[in-house]
Tab-separated table of C-alpha atoms in Angstrom:
chain	number	residue	atom	x	y	z
H	1	UNK	CA	108.465	79.363	147.750
H	2	UNK	CA	108.233	83.152	147.708
H	3	UNK	CA	110.793	85.754	147.243
H	4	UNK	CA	112.985	86.803	149.870
H	5	UNK	CA	115.335	88.902	150.239
H	6	UNK	CA	119.169	88.842	152.204
H	7	UNK	CA	119.425	90.129	155.557
H	8	UNK	CA	121.702	89.524	158.300
H	9	UNK	CA	118.898	87.309	160.096
H	10	UNK	CA	117.596	84.368	157.961
H	11	UNK	CA	113.492	83.956	158.407
H	12	UNK	CA	113.351	80.547	160.550
H	13	UNK	CA	110.775	79.394	157.971
H	14	UNK	CA	111.554	81.155	154.683
H	15	UNK	CA	109.992	78.438	152.442
H	16	UNK	CA	106.864	79.762	154.022
H	17	UNK	CA	107.525	82.750	154.271
H	18	UNK	CA	105.799	85.362	152.036
H	19	UNK	CA	106.996	88.866	153.477
H	20	UNK	CA	109.541	90.887	151.936
H	21	UNK	CA	112.186	91.896	154.064
H	22	UNK	CA	114.362	94.784	153.827
H	23	UNK	CA	118.577	94.643	152.985
H	24	UNK	CA	120.875	95.586	154.129
H	25	UNK	CA	124.564	96.650	152.113
H	26	UNK	CA	126.493	95.316	155.711
H	27	UNK	CA	128.332	93.045	154.294
H	28	UNK	CA	130.135	90.001	156.467
H	29	UNK	CA	128.967	92.007	159.362
H	30	UNK	CA	128.334	88.801	161.147
H	31	UNK	CA	132.001	87.928	160.538
H	32	UNK	CA	134.882	87.679	163.480
H	33	UNK	CA	137.502	90.255	162.471
H	34	UNK	CA	140.437	88.535	161.042
H	35	UNK	CA	138.710	85.524	160.030
H	36	UNK	CA	140.162	85.095	156.401
H	37	UNK	CA	143.046	86.353	154.121
H	38	UNK	CA	143.025	86.919	150.641
H	39	UNK	CA	145.802	86.611	148.141
H	40	UNK	CA	146.016	89.808	145.808
H	41	UNK	CA	146.998	89.276	141.889
H	42	UNK	CA	149.853	91.367	141.124
H	43	UNK	CA	150.390	93.578	137.549
H	44	UNK	CA	151.819	92.053	134.866
H	45	UNK	CA	150.471	88.784	135.188
H	46	UNK	CA	153.606	87.864	138.185
H	47	UNK	CA	151.995	86.510	141.631
H	48	UNK	CA	152.767	86.888	144.688
H	49	UNK	CA	152.088	85.502	147.967
H	50	UNK	CA	150.710	88.264	149.484
H	51	UNK	CA	147.714	88.391	152.344
H	52	UNK	CA	146.380	91.276	154.118
H	53	UNK	CA	144.524	91.403	157.611
H	54	UNK	CA	140.816	92.013	156.476
H	55	UNK	CA	138.311	93.836	158.821
H	56	UNK	CA	135.897	90.498	158.105
H	57	UNK	CA	134.955	92.502	155.471
H	58	UNK	CA	135.415	92.189	151.279
H	59	UNK	CA	136.063	96.167	151.164
H	60	UNK	CA	137.070	97.240	148.024
H	61	UNK	CA	139.194	100.095	149.535
H	62	UNK	CA	141.794	97.840	150.601
H	63	UNK	CA	142.087	96.525	147.098
H	64	UNK	CA	145.311	97.006	144.857
H	65	UNK	CA	145.615	100.095	142.717
H	66	UNK	CA	146.405	99.746	138.803
H	67	UNK	CA	149.452	101.170	138.028
H	68	UNK	CA	149.902	101.372	134.472
H	69	UNK	CA	150.234	99.752	131.696
H	70	UNK	CA	148.116	96.757	129.860
H	71	UNK	CA	149.240	93.383	129.236
H	72	UNK	CA	148.851	91.503	126.135
H	73	UNK	CA	145.553	89.327	126.790
H	74	UNK	CA	143.839	86.270	125.306
H	75	UNK	CA	140.643	84.055	126.680
H	76	UNK	CA	141.866	81.483	127.248
H	77	UNK	CA	141.524	77.989	124.986
H	78	UNK	CA	138.651	77.640	124.543
H	79	UNK	CA	137.566	80.972	122.897
H	80	UNK	CA	135.898	79.469	119.617
H	81	UNK	CA	133.370	80.918	117.756
H	82	UNK	CA	130.129	79.305	118.315
H	83	UNK	CA	126.598	79.484	116.748
H	84	UNK	CA	123.854	80.215	119.186
H	85	UNK	CA	121.884	77.246	120.049
H	86	UNK	CA	118.155	77.877	119.815
H	87	UNK	CA	115.480	77.477	122.455
H	88	UNK	CA	114.300	74.224	120.700
H	89	UNK	CA	117.466	73.074	120.287
H	90	UNK	CA	118.365	73.210	124.186
H	91	UNK	CA	116.786	70.257	124.754
H	92	UNK	CA	114.843	68.640	128.286
H	93	UNK	CA	117.324	69.465	131.240
H	94	UNK	CA	118.863	66.643	132.278
H	95	UNK	CA	119.642	64.592	135.597
H	96	UNK	CA	123.173	65.194	134.970
H	97	UNK	CA	123.713	68.390	134.030
H	98	UNK	CA	123.127	72.546	134.882
H	99	UNK	CA	122.406	74.973	133.581
H	100	UNK	CA	123.479	78.670	134.534
H	101	UNK	CA	123.001	81.673	133.159
H	102	UNK	CA	123.549	85.368	132.659
H	103	UNK	CA	120.955	87.807	131.799
H	104	UNK	CA	121.370	91.515	131.587
H	105	UNK	CA	117.314	92.295	131.539
H	106	UNK	CA	117.484	95.949	130.552
H	107	UNK	CA	115.732	98.507	132.406
H	108	UNK	CA	113.466	95.444	134.304
H	109	UNK	CA	111.314	97.641	135.890
H	110	UNK	CA	107.692	98.521	136.382
H	111	UNK	CA	106.940	98.843	132.823
H	112	UNK	CA	108.904	95.985	131.357
H	113	UNK	CA	107.246	93.939	134.309
H	114	UNK	CA	103.853	94.603	133.883
H	115	UNK	CA	103.719	94.432	129.712
H	116	UNK	CA	102.485	91.729	127.811
H	117	UNK	CA	101.797	93.559	124.813
H	118	UNK	CA	102.634	97.072	124.350
H	119	UNK	CA	100.977	99.213	121.412
H	120	UNK	CA	104.528	100.666	120.826
H	121	UNK	CA	106.320	97.512	119.459
H	122	UNK	CA	103.421	94.880	118.535
H	123	UNK	CA	102.755	91.016	118.388
H	124	UNK	CA	105.823	90.520	120.889
H	125	UNK	CA	104.709	88.964	124.570
H	126	UNK	CA	107.444	91.554	126.873
H	127	UNK	CA	107.308	89.798	130.387
H	128	UNK	CA	106.295	86.151	128.611
H	129	UNK	CA	109.119	86.351	126.313
H	130	UNK	CA	111.578	87.024	129.112
H	131	UNK	CA	109.957	83.875	131.482
H	132	UNK	CA	110.447	81.622	128.420
H	133	UNK	CA	113.911	82.516	127.885
H	134	UNK	CA	114.426	82.345	132.138
H	135	UNK	CA	112.532	79.122	132.431
H	136	UNK	CA	115.434	77.208	130.193
H	137	UNK	CA	117.746	77.387	133.481
H	138	UNK	CA	117.983	76.050	136.574
H	139	UNK	CA	120.087	79.328	137.987
H	140	UNK	CA	120.171	82.569	136.271
H	141	UNK	CA	121.692	85.866	137.101
H	142	UNK	CA	120.171	89.024	136.295
H	143	UNK	CA	121.061	92.284	136.201
H	144	UNK	CA	119.349	95.576	135.746
H	145	UNK	CA	116.539	95.169	137.857
H	146	UNK	CA	114.654	99.007	138.601
H	147	UNK	CA	112.753	99.451	141.583
H	148	UNK	CA	113.553	99.031	145.382
H	149	UNK	CA	111.064	96.410	146.207
H	150	UNK	CA	112.379	93.187	144.035
H	151	UNK	CA	108.552	93.674	142.554
H	152	UNK	CA	109.867	92.910	139.116
H	153	UNK	CA	111.610	89.832	139.695
H	154	UNK	CA	108.410	89.001	141.670
H	155	UNK	CA	106.209	89.675	138.756
H	156	UNK	CA	108.392	87.199	136.970
H	157	UNK	CA	108.776	84.133	138.707
H	158	UNK	CA	104.948	84.352	139.218
H	159	UNK	CA	104.416	84.032	135.719
H	160	UNK	CA	106.671	81.120	135.706
H	161	UNK	CA	105.176	79.234	138.544
H	162	UNK	CA	101.931	80.019	137.253
H	163	UNK	CA	102.915	77.363	134.316
H	164	UNK	CA	103.138	74.917	136.916
H	165	UNK	CA	107.154	75.442	137.285
H	166	UNK	CA	108.916	76.256	141.192
H	167	UNK	CA	111.110	79.075	140.517
H	168	UNK	CA	112.058	81.463	143.197
H	169	UNK	CA	114.665	84.122	143.995
H	170	UNK	CA	116.616	86.511	146.237
H	171	UNK	CA	117.362	90.203	145.243
H	172	UNK	CA	119.893	92.692	146.280
H	173	UNK	CA	118.970	96.106	147.186
H	174	UNK	CA	119.243	99.245	144.855
H	175	UNK	CA	122.531	99.818	144.209
H	176	UNK	CA	124.966	102.782	142.478
H	177	UNK	CA	126.021	106.354	142.879
H	178	UNK	CA	122.680	108.282	141.150
H	179	UNK	CA	118.949	108.197	141.020
H	180	UNK	CA	119.106	105.347	138.500
H	181	UNK	CA	120.123	102.835	141.247
H	182	UNK	CA	120.077	98.914	139.996
H	183	UNK	CA	119.018	95.896	141.867
H	184	UNK	CA	121.202	92.200	140.815
H	185	UNK	CA	118.783	88.943	141.561
H	186	UNK	CA	119.381	85.246	141.457
H	187	UNK	CA	116.230	83.419	139.713
H	188	UNK	CA	116.246	79.491	140.175
H	189	UNK	CA	114.392	76.384	139.883
H	190	UNK	CA	114.360	75.307	143.324
H	191	UNK	CA	113.516	71.277	141.998
H	192	UNK	CA	117.174	71.541	140.872
H	193	UNK	CA	119.135	74.217	142.918
H	194	UNK	CA	119.590	74.550	146.578
H	195	UNK	CA	120.261	77.971	148.274
H	196	UNK	CA	122.821	78.070	150.620
H	197	UNK	CA	120.158	79.839	153.396
H	198	UNK	CA	121.700	83.513	154.419
H	199	UNK	CA	124.801	83.298	151.634
H	200	UNK	CA	123.751	86.257	149.300
H	201	UNK	CA	125.630	89.859	150.110
H	202	UNK	CA	126.988	92.721	148.386
H	203	UNK	CA	130.204	93.328	148.359
H	204	UNK	CA	131.163	96.178	150.496
H	205	UNK	CA	133.137	99.314	148.573
H	206	UNK	CA	133.932	101.973	151.137
H	207	UNK	CA	136.424	103.834	148.659
H	208	UNK	CA	133.390	103.843	145.908
H	209	UNK	CA	135.179	102.054	143.303
H	210	UNK	CA	132.757	100.727	141.397
H	211	UNK	CA	129.622	102.233	140.590
H	212	UNK	CA	127.997	99.195	141.268
H	213	UNK	CA	129.215	96.799	143.655
H	214	UNK	CA	128.874	92.865	142.809
H	215	UNK	CA	126.264	90.735	144.580
H	216	UNK	CA	127.368	87.346	145.749
H	217	UNK	CA	125.747	83.785	146.757
H	218	UNK	CA	125.898	80.229	147.200
H	219	UNK	CA	124.599	77.257	145.448
H	220	UNK	CA	124.555	73.629	144.844
H	221	UNK	CA	122.801	71.480	142.493
H	222	UNK	CA	119.920	68.913	143.533
H	223	UNK	CA	120.767	65.699	142.960
H	224	UNK	CA	119.580	61.899	143.545
H	225	UNK	CA	121.478	61.172	147.140
H	226	UNK	CA	121.179	57.234	146.178
H	227	UNK	CA	124.044	58.233	143.533
H	228	UNK	CA	126.279	58.147	146.512
H	229	UNK	CA	128.017	61.381	144.581
H	230	UNK	CA	128.354	65.072	145.547
H	231	UNK	CA	126.243	67.534	144.114
H	232	UNK	CA	127.972	70.238	142.498
H	233	UNK	CA	128.369	73.382	144.816
H	234	UNK	CA	129.660	76.939	143.787
H	235	UNK	CA	129.745	80.425	145.028
H	236	UNK	CA	128.536	82.775	141.779
H	237	UNK	CA	129.896	87.165	141.698
H	238	UNK	CA	126.746	88.744	139.838
H	239	UNK	CA	128.393	92.141	138.152
H	240	UNK	CA	127.391	94.700	135.960
H	241	UNK	CA	129.813	97.345	135.343
H	242	UNK	CA	129.539	101.001	134.480
H	243	UNK	CA	130.605	101.410	130.799
H	244	UNK	CA	132.551	104.607	131.371
H	245	UNK	CA	134.501	102.801	133.967
H	246	UNK	CA	135.763	100.428	131.830
H	247	UNK	CA	136.887	102.350	129.039
H	248	UNK	CA	141.049	102.651	128.313
H	249	UNK	CA	140.331	106.661	129.598
H	250	UNK	CA	138.906	105.552	132.318
H	251	UNK	CA	141.042	106.504	135.843
H	252	UNK	CA	140.373	103.652	138.046
H	253	UNK	CA	138.686	100.386	135.943
H	254	UNK	CA	136.394	98.478	137.339
H	255	UNK	CA	137.502	95.182	135.495
H	256	UNK	CA	140.537	96.021	137.794
H	257	UNK	CA	138.550	95.429	140.774
H	258	UNK	CA	137.083	92.523	139.882
H	259	UNK	CA	139.518	90.461	139.827
H	260	UNK	CA	140.251	91.388	143.648
H	261	UNK	CA	136.661	90.596	144.464
H	262	UNK	CA	136.829	87.344	142.386
H	263	UNK	CA	140.174	86.518	144.681
H	264	UNK	CA	139.177	87.470	147.760
H	265	UNK	CA	135.349	86.293	147.566
H	266	UNK	CA	136.528	82.757	146.685
H	267	UNK	CA	139.377	82.726	149.229
H	268	UNK	CA	136.280	84.095	151.947
H	269	UNK	CA	134.090	81.325	150.716
H	270	UNK	CA	136.507	78.401	151.209
H	271	UNK	CA	137.532	79.835	154.725
H	272	UNK	CA	133.451	79.644	155.625
H	273	UNK	CA	132.027	76.758	153.763
H	274	UNK	CA	135.029	74.376	152.130
H	275	UNK	CA	133.433	75.884	148.921
H	276	UNK	CA	136.490	76.056	145.874
H	277	UNK	CA	134.714	76.834	143.212
H	278	UNK	CA	133.713	80.477	142.204
H	279	UNK	CA	131.975	81.429	138.900
H	280	UNK	CA	131.644	85.494	138.335
H	281	UNK	CA	128.951	86.206	136.060
H	282	UNK	CA	127.548	89.232	134.162
H	283	UNK	CA	127.621	92.469	132.148
H	284	UNK	CA	131.035	93.685	132.189
H	285	UNK	CA	130.908	96.126	128.968
H	286	UNK	CA	133.986	94.533	127.103
H	287	UNK	CA	135.035	91.650	125.403
H	288	UNK	CA	137.764	88.877	126.177
H	289	UNK	CA	140.323	90.999	125.031
H	290	UNK	CA	140.022	93.702	127.344
H	291	UNK	CA	139.301	91.802	130.815
H	292	UNK	CA	143.026	93.079	132.111
H	293	UNK	CA	143.648	91.982	135.299
H	294	UNK	CA	140.592	89.430	135.812
H	295	UNK	CA	142.444	87.210	132.770
H	296	UNK	CA	145.518	87.607	134.609
H	297	UNK	CA	144.165	85.399	137.714
H	298	UNK	CA	145.902	81.869	136.984
H	299	UNK	CA	143.625	79.567	135.339
H	300	UNK	CA	140.248	82.028	135.006
H	301	UNK	CA	139.129	82.558	131.676
H	302	UNK	CA	136.116	83.659	129.956
H	303	UNK	CA	133.300	81.302	128.644
H	304	UNK	CA	132.097	83.474	125.769
H	305	UNK	CA	135.425	84.221	124.829
H	306	UNK	CA	134.523	86.551	121.633
H	307	UNK	CA	130.829	85.262	121.235
H	308	UNK	CA	128.487	88.197	120.364
H	309	UNK	CA	126.360	88.669	123.125
H	310	UNK	CA	124.194	91.859	122.506
H	311	UNK	CA	120.649	91.438	121.222
H	312	UNK	CA	122.150	93.139	117.787
H	313	UNK	CA	124.908	90.364	117.648
H	314	UNK	CA	127.639	93.069	117.295
H	315	UNK	CA	129.712	93.322	120.509
H	316	UNK	CA	130.973	91.024	123.122
H	317	UNK	CA	129.571	92.235	126.818
H	318	UNK	CA	128.231	89.489	128.926
H	319	UNK	CA	130.880	86.971	130.691
H	320	UNK	CA	131.250	83.738	132.450
H	321	UNK	CA	134.512	83.132	134.298
H	322	UNK	CA	135.753	80.117	135.603
H	323	UNK	CA	138.956	78.826	137.235
H	324	UNK	CA	139.295	76.063	134.283
H	325	UNK	CA	141.474	73.718	136.858
H	326	UNK	CA	139.080	74.409	139.927
H	327	UNK	CA	135.678	73.919	138.389
H	328	UNK	CA	136.070	71.077	136.425
H	329	UNK	CA	132.852	70.685	136.299
H	330	UNK	CA	132.261	72.671	133.397
H	331	UNK	CA	131.032	70.190	130.591
H	332	UNK	CA	132.198	72.824	127.569
H	333	UNK	CA	128.677	73.228	126.370
H	334	UNK	CA	127.773	77.010	126.273
H	335	UNK	CA	126.135	79.273	124.224
H	336	UNK	CA	123.367	82.796	123.672
H	337	UNK	CA	119.251	82.282	123.558
H	338	UNK	CA	119.185	84.579	120.284
H	339	UNK	CA	115.861	85.266	120.962
H	340	UNK	CA	115.314	87.462	118.087
H	341	UNK	CA	116.031	84.398	115.642
H	342	UNK	CA	114.812	81.432	117.991
H	343	UNK	CA	111.120	82.863	118.567
H	344	UNK	CA	110.644	84.661	114.756
H	345	UNK	CA	110.804	88.259	116.370
H	346	UNK	CA	111.727	91.472	114.639
H	347	UNK	CA	114.735	93.602	116.032
H	348	UNK	CA	112.415	96.386	117.193
H	349	UNK	CA	110.469	92.813	119.253
H	350	UNK	CA	113.936	91.732	120.559
H	351	UNK	CA	114.956	94.751	121.584
H	352	UNK	CA	111.651	95.532	123.367
H	353	UNK	CA	112.739	92.706	125.909
H	354	UNK	CA	116.547	93.777	126.130
H	355	UNK	CA	119.737	94.850	124.014
H	356	UNK	CA	121.203	91.453	125.686
H	357	UNK	CA	120.853	88.264	125.204
H	358	UNK	CA	121.085	85.142	127.619
H	359	UNK	CA	124.527	84.179	128.241
H	360	UNK	CA	124.714	80.936	129.231
H	361	UNK	CA	126.974	77.464	130.550
H	362	UNK	CA	126.307	73.577	130.957
H	363	UNK	CA	127.842	72.166	134.332
H	364	UNK	CA	127.919	68.724	135.929
H	365	UNK	CA	125.465	68.472	138.548
H	366	UNK	CA	128.059	66.638	140.400
H	367	UNK	CA	131.458	67.335	141.727
H	368	UNK	CA	134.037	66.898	139.742
H	369	UNK	CA	137.056	64.708	141.304
H	370	UNK	CA	139.698	67.266	142.457
H	371	UNK	CA	143.777	66.946	143.414
H	372	UNK	CA	143.966	66.073	146.993
H	373	UNK	CA	144.031	69.211	149.437
H	374	UNK	CA	143.064	69.933	153.081
H	375	UNK	CA	139.740	69.297	153.945
H	376	UNK	CA	137.021	71.889	155.205
H	377	UNK	CA	134.700	70.945	158.197
H	378	UNK	CA	131.133	70.215	156.720
H	379	UNK	CA	129.143	73.096	156.299
H	380	UNK	CA	125.302	73.342	157.355
H	381	UNK	CA	125.065	76.138	154.919
H	382	UNK	CA	122.296	74.091	152.985
H	383	UNK	CA	120.653	72.630	155.879
H	384	UNK	CA	116.558	73.921	155.885
């Protein structure tokens, strides 16, 4: 299955199509006006049931504004120190679970995607190391892809598949305020994960409240149908904040935009697909104590907590956030891939790969039992 891109019209036979299609930033432009409502979380942790009549788009210009003051926040009950698990310790992937990861592959563009060995930092296979890391996971959200046509991701997928694996990907268009734009990507093992056709989109930001608007898509685990159990399905939000826009001095903190993105995307996906599980991942450029309004969403917490996620192991930048009540499929197993230590690299060699480690979490491949709710109609999103 070749690399493909989100369009407003999905190719009729995308599994056989190698054509790279032009992306669009028109988000939800196929959704009728007034289709869904989203709750907004207020400042200070007071939750009120507010509903806004929307225009059929996740539009950041309509989201709440930070009114000042900072709450004292914690990362949640599972914020405990965890030693990184080596690649060799991960073991074979189980049929009962799936591994989801987030990886900022620093400046993943032309040079890095064509480099196996580089003279500046000898002794490290750059793209080969990236492929080795990605191959440990069933689904990985990638940030900081450079170039407008997704070629770096295509090269990564090609290298993975050259070894007999079956990975594929979906890539956003270039996003950003400056000429240094970036793309998001989701890369997954299509023997273990199924993508909901046409579910990928970039959040619309008419008011320009984020430098790089998040990318969203929906997936589910592929399981043995003879089990009689429903596969775990989920919507994942891939985000990369601007480090200058998440500081205490920032005029409008992007973290306090992401909470609204999470709430409204979750509501939209439930209205459209009956999807209840929403996972926010990415390089947020803050630690768990600076998640601000994200940490005020009831039951939402960072799986990583204060685990150091940069390659030098000095800071926490990357997060996987879930609603602990809704996403009960989380098994409690998580970590980072310390490829410097795992692969015996020097600091210089590791930094040539990326200044971030891959953060991952494990989930059941099957849906957990949830409290009774009003059932949504069956979704055809995963039909081929």
